[in-house]
Tab-separated table of C-alpha atoms and ligand atoms in Angstrom:
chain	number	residue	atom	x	y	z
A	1	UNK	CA	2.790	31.247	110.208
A	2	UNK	CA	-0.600	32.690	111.249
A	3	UNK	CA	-0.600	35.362	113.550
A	4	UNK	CA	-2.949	38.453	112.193
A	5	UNK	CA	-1.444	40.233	115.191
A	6	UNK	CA	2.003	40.576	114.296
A	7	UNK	CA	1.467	41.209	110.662
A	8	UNK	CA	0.682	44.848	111.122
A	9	UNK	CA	0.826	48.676	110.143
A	10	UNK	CA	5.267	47.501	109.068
A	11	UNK	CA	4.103	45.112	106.704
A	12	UNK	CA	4.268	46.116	103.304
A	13	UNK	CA	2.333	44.227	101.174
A	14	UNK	CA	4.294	43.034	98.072
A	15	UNK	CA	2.067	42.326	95.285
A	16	UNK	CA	3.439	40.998	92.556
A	17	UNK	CA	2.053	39.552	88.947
A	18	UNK	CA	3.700	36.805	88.052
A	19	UNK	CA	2.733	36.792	84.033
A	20	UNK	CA	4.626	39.911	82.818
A	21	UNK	CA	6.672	40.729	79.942
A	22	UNK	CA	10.051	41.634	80.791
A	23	UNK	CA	9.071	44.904	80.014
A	24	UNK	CA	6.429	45.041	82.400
A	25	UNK	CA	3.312	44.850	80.213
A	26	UNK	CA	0.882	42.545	80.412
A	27	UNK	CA	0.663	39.703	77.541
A	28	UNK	CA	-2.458	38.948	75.648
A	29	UNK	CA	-4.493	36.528	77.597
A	30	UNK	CA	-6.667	33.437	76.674
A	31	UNK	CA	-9.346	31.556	78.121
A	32	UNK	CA	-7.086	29.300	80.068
A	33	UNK	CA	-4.133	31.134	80.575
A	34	UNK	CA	-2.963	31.585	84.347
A	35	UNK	CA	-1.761	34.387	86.217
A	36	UNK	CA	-0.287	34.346	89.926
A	37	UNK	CA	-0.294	37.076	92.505
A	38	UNK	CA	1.397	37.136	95.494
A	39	UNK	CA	1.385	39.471	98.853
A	40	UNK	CA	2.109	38.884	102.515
A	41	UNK	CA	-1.058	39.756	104.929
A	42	UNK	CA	-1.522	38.324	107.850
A	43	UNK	CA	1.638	37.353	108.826
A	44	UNK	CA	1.369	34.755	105.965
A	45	UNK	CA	2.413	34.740	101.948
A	46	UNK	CA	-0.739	34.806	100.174
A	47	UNK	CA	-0.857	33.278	96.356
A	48	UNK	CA	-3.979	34.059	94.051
A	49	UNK	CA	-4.085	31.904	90.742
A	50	UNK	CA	-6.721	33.110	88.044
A	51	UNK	CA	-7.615	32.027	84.829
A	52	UNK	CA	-8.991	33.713	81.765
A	53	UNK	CA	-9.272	37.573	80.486
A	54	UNK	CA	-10.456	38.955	83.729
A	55	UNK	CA	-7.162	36.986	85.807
A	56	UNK	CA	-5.539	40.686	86.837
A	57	UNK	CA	-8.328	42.429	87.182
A	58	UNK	CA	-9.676	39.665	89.685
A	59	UNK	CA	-6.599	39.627	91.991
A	60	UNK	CA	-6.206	43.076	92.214
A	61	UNK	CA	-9.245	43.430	93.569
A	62	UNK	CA	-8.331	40.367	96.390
A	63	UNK	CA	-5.368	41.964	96.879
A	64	UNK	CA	-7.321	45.374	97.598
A	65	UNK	CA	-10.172	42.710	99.602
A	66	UNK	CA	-7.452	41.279	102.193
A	67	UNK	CA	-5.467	44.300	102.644
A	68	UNK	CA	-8.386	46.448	103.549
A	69	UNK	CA	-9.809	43.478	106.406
A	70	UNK	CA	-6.337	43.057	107.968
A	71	UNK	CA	-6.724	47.214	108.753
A	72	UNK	CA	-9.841	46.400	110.531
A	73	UNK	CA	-8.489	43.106	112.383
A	74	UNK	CA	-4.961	43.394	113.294
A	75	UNK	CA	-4.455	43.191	117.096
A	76	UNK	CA	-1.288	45.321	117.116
A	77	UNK	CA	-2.617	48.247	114.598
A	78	UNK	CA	-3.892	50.887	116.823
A	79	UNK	CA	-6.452	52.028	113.751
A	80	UNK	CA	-7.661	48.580	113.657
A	81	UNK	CA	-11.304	47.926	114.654
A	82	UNK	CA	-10.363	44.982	116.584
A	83	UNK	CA	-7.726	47.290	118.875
A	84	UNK	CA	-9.884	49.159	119.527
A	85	UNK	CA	-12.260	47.347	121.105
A	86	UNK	CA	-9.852	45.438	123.310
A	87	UNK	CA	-8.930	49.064	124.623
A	88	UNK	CA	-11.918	50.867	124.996
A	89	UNK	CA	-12.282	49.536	128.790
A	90	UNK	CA	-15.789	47.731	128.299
A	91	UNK	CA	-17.299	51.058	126.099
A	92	UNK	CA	-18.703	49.778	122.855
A	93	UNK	CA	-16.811	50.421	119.860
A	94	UNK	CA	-18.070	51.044	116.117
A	95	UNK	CA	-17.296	48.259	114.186
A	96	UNK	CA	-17.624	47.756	110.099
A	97	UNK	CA	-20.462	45.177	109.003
A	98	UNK	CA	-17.555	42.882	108.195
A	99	UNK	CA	-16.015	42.852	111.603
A	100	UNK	CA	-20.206	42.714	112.675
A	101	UNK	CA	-20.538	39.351	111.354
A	102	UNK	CA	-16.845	37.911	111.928
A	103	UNK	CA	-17.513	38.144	115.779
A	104	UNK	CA	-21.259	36.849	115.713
A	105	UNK	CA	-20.170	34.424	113.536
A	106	UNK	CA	-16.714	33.267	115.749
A	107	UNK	CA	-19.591	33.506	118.879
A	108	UNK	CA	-22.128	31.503	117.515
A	109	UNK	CA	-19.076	28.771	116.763
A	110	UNK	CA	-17.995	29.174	120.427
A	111	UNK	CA	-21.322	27.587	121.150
A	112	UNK	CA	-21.415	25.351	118.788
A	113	UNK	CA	-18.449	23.646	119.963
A	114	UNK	CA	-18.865	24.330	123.201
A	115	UNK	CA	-16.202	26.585	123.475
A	116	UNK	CA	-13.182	24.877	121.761
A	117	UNK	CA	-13.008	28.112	119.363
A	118	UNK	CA	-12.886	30.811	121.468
A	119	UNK	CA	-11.523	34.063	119.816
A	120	UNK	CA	-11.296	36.009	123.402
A	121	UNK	CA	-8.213	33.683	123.813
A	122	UNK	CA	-5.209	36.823	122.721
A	123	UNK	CA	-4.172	37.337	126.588
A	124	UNK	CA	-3.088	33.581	127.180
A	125	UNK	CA	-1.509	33.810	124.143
A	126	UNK	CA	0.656	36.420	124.814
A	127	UNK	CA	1.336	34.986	127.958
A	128	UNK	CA	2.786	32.219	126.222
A	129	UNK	CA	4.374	34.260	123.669
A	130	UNK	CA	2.923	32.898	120.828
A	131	UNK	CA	2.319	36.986	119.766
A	132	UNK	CA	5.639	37.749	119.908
A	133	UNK	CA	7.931	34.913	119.732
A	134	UNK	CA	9.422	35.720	122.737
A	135	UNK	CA	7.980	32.165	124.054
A	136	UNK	CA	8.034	31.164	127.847
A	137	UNK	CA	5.647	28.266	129.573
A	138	UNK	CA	3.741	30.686	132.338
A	139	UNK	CA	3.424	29.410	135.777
A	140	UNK	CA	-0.417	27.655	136.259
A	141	UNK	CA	-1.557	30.756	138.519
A	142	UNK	CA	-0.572	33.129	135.828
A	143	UNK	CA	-2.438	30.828	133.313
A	144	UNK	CA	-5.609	30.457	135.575
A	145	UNK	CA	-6.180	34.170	135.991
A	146	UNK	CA	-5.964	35.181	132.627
A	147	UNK	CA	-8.490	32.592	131.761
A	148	UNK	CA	-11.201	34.316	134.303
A	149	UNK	CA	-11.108	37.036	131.274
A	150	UNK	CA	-12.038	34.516	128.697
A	151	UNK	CA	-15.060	33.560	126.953
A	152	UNK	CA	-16.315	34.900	123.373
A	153	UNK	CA	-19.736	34.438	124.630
A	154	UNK	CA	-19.205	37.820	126.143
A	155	UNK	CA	-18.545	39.800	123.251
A	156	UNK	CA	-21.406	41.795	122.920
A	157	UNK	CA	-22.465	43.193	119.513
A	158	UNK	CA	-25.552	45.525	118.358
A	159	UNK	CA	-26.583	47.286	115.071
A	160	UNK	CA	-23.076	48.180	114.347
A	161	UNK	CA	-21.364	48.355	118.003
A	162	UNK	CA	-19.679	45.680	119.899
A	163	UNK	CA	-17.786	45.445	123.470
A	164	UNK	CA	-15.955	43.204	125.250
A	165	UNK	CA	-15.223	43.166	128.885
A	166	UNK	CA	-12.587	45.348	130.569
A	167	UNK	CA	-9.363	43.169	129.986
A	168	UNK	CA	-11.042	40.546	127.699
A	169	UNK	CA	-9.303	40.912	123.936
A	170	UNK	CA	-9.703	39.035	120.698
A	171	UNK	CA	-7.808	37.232	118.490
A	172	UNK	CA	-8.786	36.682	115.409
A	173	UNK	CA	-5.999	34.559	114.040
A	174	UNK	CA	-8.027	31.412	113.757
A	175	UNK	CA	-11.009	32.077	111.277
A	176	UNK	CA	-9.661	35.643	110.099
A	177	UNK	CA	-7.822	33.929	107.129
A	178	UNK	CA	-11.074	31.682	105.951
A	179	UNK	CA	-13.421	34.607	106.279
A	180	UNK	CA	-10.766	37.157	104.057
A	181	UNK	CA	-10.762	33.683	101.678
A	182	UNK	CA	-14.710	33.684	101.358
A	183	UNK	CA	-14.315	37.737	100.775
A	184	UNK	CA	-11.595	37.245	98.316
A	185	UNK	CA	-13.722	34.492	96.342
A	186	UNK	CA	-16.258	36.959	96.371
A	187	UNK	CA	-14.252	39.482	95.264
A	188	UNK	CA	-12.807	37.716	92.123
A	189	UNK	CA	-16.054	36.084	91.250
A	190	UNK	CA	-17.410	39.925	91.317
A	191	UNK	CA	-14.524	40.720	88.484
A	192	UNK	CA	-16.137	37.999	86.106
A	193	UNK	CA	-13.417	35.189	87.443
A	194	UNK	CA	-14.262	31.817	87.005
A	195	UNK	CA	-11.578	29.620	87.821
A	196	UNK	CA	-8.962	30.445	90.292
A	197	UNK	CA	-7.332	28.760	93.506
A	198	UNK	CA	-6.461	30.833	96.155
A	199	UNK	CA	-3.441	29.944	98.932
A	200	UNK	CA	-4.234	32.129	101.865
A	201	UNK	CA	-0.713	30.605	104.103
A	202	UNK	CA	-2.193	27.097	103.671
A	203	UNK	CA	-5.712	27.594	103.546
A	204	UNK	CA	-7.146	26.872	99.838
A	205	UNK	CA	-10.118	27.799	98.327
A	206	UNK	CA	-11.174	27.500	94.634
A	207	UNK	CA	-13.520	29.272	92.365
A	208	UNK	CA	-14.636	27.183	89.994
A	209	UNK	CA	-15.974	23.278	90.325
A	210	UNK	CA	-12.570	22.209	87.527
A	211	UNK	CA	-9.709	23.737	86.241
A	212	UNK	CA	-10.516	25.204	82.696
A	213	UNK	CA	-9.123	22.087	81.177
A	214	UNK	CA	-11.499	20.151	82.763
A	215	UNK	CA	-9.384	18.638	85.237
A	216	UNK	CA	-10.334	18.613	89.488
A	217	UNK	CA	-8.304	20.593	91.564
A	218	UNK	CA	-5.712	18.524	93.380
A	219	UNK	CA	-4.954	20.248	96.487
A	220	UNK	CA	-1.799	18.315	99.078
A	221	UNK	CA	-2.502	17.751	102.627
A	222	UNK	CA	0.833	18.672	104.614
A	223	UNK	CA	2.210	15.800	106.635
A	224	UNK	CA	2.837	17.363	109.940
A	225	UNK	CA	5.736	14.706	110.978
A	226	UNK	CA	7.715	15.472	108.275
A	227	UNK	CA	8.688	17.896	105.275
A	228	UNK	CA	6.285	16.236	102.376
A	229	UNK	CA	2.837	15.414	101.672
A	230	UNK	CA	0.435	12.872	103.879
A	231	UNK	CA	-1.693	12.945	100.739
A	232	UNK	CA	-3.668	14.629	97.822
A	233	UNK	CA	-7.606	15.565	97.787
A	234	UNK	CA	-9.240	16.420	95.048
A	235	UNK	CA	-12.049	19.088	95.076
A	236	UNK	CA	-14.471	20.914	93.416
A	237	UNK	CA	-15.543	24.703	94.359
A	238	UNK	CA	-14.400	24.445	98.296
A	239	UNK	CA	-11.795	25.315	100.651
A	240	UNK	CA	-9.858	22.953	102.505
A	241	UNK	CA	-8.523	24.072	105.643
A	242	UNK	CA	-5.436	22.937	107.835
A	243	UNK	CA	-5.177	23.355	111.543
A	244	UNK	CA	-1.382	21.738	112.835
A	245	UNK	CA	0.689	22.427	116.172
A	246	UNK	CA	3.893	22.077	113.370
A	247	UNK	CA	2.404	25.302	111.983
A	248	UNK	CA	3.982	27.458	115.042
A	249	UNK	CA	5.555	26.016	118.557
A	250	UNK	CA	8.244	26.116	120.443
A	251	UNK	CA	10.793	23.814	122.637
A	252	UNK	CA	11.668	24.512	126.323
A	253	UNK	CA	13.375	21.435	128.383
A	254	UNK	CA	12.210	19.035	125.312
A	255	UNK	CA	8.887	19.853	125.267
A	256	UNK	CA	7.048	20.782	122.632
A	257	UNK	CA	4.650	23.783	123.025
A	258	UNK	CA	2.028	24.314	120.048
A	259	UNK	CA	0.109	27.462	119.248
A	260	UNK	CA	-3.379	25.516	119.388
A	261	UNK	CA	-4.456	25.961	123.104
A	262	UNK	CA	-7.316	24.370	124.471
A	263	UNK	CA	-9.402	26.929	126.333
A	264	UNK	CA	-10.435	24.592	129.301
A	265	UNK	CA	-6.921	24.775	130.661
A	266	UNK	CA	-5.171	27.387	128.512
A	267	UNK	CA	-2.665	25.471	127.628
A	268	UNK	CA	-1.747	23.923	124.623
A	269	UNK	CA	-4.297	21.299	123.350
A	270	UNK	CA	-3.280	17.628	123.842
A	271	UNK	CA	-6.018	16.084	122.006
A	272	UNK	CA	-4.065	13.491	120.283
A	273	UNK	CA	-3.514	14.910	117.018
A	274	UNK	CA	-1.239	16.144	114.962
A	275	UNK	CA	-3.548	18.323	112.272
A	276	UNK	CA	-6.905	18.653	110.985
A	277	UNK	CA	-8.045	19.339	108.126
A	278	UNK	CA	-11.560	20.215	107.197
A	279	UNK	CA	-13.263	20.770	103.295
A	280	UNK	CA	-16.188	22.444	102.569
A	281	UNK	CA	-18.021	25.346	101.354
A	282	UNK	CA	-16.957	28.245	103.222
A	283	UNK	CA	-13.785	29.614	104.046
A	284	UNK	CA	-14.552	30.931	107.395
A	285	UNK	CA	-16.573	27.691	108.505
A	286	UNK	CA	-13.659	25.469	107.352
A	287	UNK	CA	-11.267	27.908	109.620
A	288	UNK	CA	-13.242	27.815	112.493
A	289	UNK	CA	-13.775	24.231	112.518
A	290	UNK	CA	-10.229	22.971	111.624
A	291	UNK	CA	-9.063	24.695	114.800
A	292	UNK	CA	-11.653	23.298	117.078
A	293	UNK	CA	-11.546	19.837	115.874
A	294	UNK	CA	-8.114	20.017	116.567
A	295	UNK	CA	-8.718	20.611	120.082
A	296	UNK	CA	-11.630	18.804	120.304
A	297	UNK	CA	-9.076	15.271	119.224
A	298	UNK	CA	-10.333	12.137	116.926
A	299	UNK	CA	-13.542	10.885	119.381
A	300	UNK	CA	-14.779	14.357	119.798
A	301	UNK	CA	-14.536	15.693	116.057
A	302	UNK	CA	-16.036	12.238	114.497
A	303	UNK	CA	-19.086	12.768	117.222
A	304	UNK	CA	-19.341	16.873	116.101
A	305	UNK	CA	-18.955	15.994	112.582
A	306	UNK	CA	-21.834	12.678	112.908
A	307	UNK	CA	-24.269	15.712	114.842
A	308	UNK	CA	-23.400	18.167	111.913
A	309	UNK	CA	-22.332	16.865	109.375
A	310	UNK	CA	-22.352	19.405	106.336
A	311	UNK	CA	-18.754	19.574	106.017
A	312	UNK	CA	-15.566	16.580	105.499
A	313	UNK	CA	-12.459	16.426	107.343
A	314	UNK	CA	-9.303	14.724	106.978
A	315	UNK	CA	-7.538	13.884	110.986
A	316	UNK	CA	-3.741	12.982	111.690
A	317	UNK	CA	-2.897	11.427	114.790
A	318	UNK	CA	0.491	12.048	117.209
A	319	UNK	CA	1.071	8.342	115.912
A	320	UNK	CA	0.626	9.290	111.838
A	321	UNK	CA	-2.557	7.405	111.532
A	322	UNK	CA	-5.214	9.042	108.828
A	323	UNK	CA	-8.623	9.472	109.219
A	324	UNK	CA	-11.376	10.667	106.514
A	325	UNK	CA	-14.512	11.269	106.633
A	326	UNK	CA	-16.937	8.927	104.273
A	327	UNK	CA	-17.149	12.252	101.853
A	328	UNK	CA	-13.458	12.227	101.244
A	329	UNK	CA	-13.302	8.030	101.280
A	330	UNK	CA	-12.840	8.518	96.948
A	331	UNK	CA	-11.273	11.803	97.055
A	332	UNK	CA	-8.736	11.407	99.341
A	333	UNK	CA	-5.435	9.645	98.408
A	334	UNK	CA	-2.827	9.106	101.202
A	335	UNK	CA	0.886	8.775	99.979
A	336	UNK	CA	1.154	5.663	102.023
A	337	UNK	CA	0.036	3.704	104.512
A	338	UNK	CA	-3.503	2.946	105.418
A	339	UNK	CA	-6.699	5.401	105.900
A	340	UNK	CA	-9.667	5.106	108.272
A	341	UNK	CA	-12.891	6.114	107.295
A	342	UNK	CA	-15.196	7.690	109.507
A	343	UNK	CA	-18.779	6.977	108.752
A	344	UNK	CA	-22.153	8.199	109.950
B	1	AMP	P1	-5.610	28.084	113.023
B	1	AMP	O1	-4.271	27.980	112.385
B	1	AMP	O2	-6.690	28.590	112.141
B	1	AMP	O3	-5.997	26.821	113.710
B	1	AMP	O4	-5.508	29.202	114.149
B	1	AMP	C1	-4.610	29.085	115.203
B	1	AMP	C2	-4.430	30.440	115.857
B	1	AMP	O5	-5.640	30.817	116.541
B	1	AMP	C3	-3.359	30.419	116.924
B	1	AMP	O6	-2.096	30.744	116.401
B	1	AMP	C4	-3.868	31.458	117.907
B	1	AMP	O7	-3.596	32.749	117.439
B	1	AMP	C5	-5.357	31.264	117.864
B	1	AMP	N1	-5.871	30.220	118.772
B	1	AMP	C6	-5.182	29.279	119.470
B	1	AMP	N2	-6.021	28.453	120.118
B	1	AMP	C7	-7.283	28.868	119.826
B	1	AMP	C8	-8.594	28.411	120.170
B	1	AMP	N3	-8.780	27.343	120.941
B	1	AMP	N4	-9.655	29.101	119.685
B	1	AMP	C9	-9.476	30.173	118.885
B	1	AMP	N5	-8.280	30.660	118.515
B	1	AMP	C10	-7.181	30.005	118.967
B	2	MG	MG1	-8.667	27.998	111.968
């Protein structure tokens, strides 16, 4: 479940400390001792795991980190900065440094992948009704001139103001939850936290290169054609991303529709597999890139990642076959069947 936009100004976020006493204090910690947090933002159930003294002071202050960016980017919350500038007819809007450098960055990655991210995407979703869940396929007119508003090269931001187009409108929903990850790192490191993994709906990012016991963290890969696990990585300080069409779709006349669309033709991307998966060292890069490899299918994504190259990935085909990048070739361990490695 992903959608920032439906998450909104109803959601109350439930945070909730998982190490108590029954009598609601809070036990004497050591070194390694865990604590959990939980709270829905986003439109997603978010899990913070700490270790050591500082553990509750360090997810409080995610907690306080992701609540505070969904106000600026939720699509639906008429305070949010991202609202507004979808409805401020072309005028530029004032917009926080955060929301500054989430749209140069989700611009600059427009370009890099020649558009296969494109964040200016949130009419042809609604179209579909991949906003609401009120899902219908549109006819290819509809489709065509909704796409004419399109294009996150035309966001246009300056020294604290952005604009978009009259009728152009963002969506933040595929990097917003890797960027609030990197903040939320940041914000737990800041408390003195030294070990923690963080579950942001899926997307995981650690603090820490081991567990305090000295052990790697062993993060699953989700087998999107079927309930369990394709396989396990395991990772040092990163954050390993997921992009899948099981994550939200719908069936009309048995087809499948996926959430994933592929800007070119606005409709959901056909690219030939089934999720992608992408480690490395930022949350927000990881996002953005597990989305657009995903539309960009196997061929494309080996040739981006060969011209790049400074992150891993881990692609599943319609047909179930595995591919890892060399990076992953020790770390990666598939619960059957054989992997591909993709090398330079
Ligand atoms: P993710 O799960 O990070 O891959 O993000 C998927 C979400 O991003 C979708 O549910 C849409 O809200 C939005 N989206 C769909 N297709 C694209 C695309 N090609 N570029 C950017 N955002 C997209
Ligand atoms: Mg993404």
């Amino acid at each position: 479940m992903k959608k920032i936009g439906r998450v909104l100004s109803a959601v109350s976020v439930m945070f909730i400390m998982a190490s108590c006493a029954s009598d609601g204090s809070v036990p004497e910690k050591s070194a390694d001792e865990k604590q959990s947090g939980s709270l829905f933002a986003m439109d997603t159930y978010m899990t913070v795991t700490a270790y050591g003294e500082k553990a509750e002071k360090g997810i409080e202050a995610t907690q306080n980190e992701i609540t505070r960016l969904e106000k600026l980017w939720s699509v639906t919350d008429e305070n949010s900065e991202i609202y507004a500038l979808a409805h401020s007819g072309g005028e530029d809007v004032e917009v926080s440094s955060e929301t500054e450098e989430l749209l140069t960055f989700a611009e600059d990655m427009y370009l890099r992948t020649d558009g296969a991210l494109d964040i200016s995407l949130y009419p042809v979703l609604r179209a579909w009704g991949f906003t609401t869940g009120e899902y219908r396929v549109p006819e290819d007119k509809e489709i065509s001139e909704l796409l004419l508003k399109k294009g996150a090269d035309k966001i246009r931001i300056n020294g604290g103001k952005a604009s978009v187009p009259d009728g152009t409108e963002i969506d933040l929903g595929a990097v917003a939850k890797g960027f609030a990850g990197d903040m939320a790192v940041k914000a737990l490191k800041e408390q003195g936290v030294t070990a923690a993994l963080l579950d942001l709906g899926g997307n995981i990012q650690t603090v820490g290169e081991k567990k305090p016991d000295g052990s790697s963290w062993k993060v699953g890969i989700r087998d999107p054609h079927g309930e369990g696990i394709a396989g396990t990585v395991e990772i040092g300080e990163k954050a390993v991303i997921t992009s899948g069409g099981y994550e939200r779709y719908f069936e009309r006349d048995g087809v499948r529709y996926e959430h994933i669309l592929d800007p070119d033709t606005g409709r959901p991307a056909e690219s030939g597999l089934a999720s992608a998966t992408v480690i490395g060292g930022e949350g927000r890069m990881c996002d953005a890139l597990s989305t657009s490899l995903y539309v960009m299918g196997l061929e494309r994504a080996g040739e981006f990642w060969r011209s790049t190259g400074d992150f891993d990935m881990i692609l599943i085909t319609d047909e179930g076959g595995i591919y890892v990048t060399e990076g992953m070739e020790s770390r990666f361990k598939a619960s059957s069947g054989n992997v591909t490695v993709i090398r330079r």
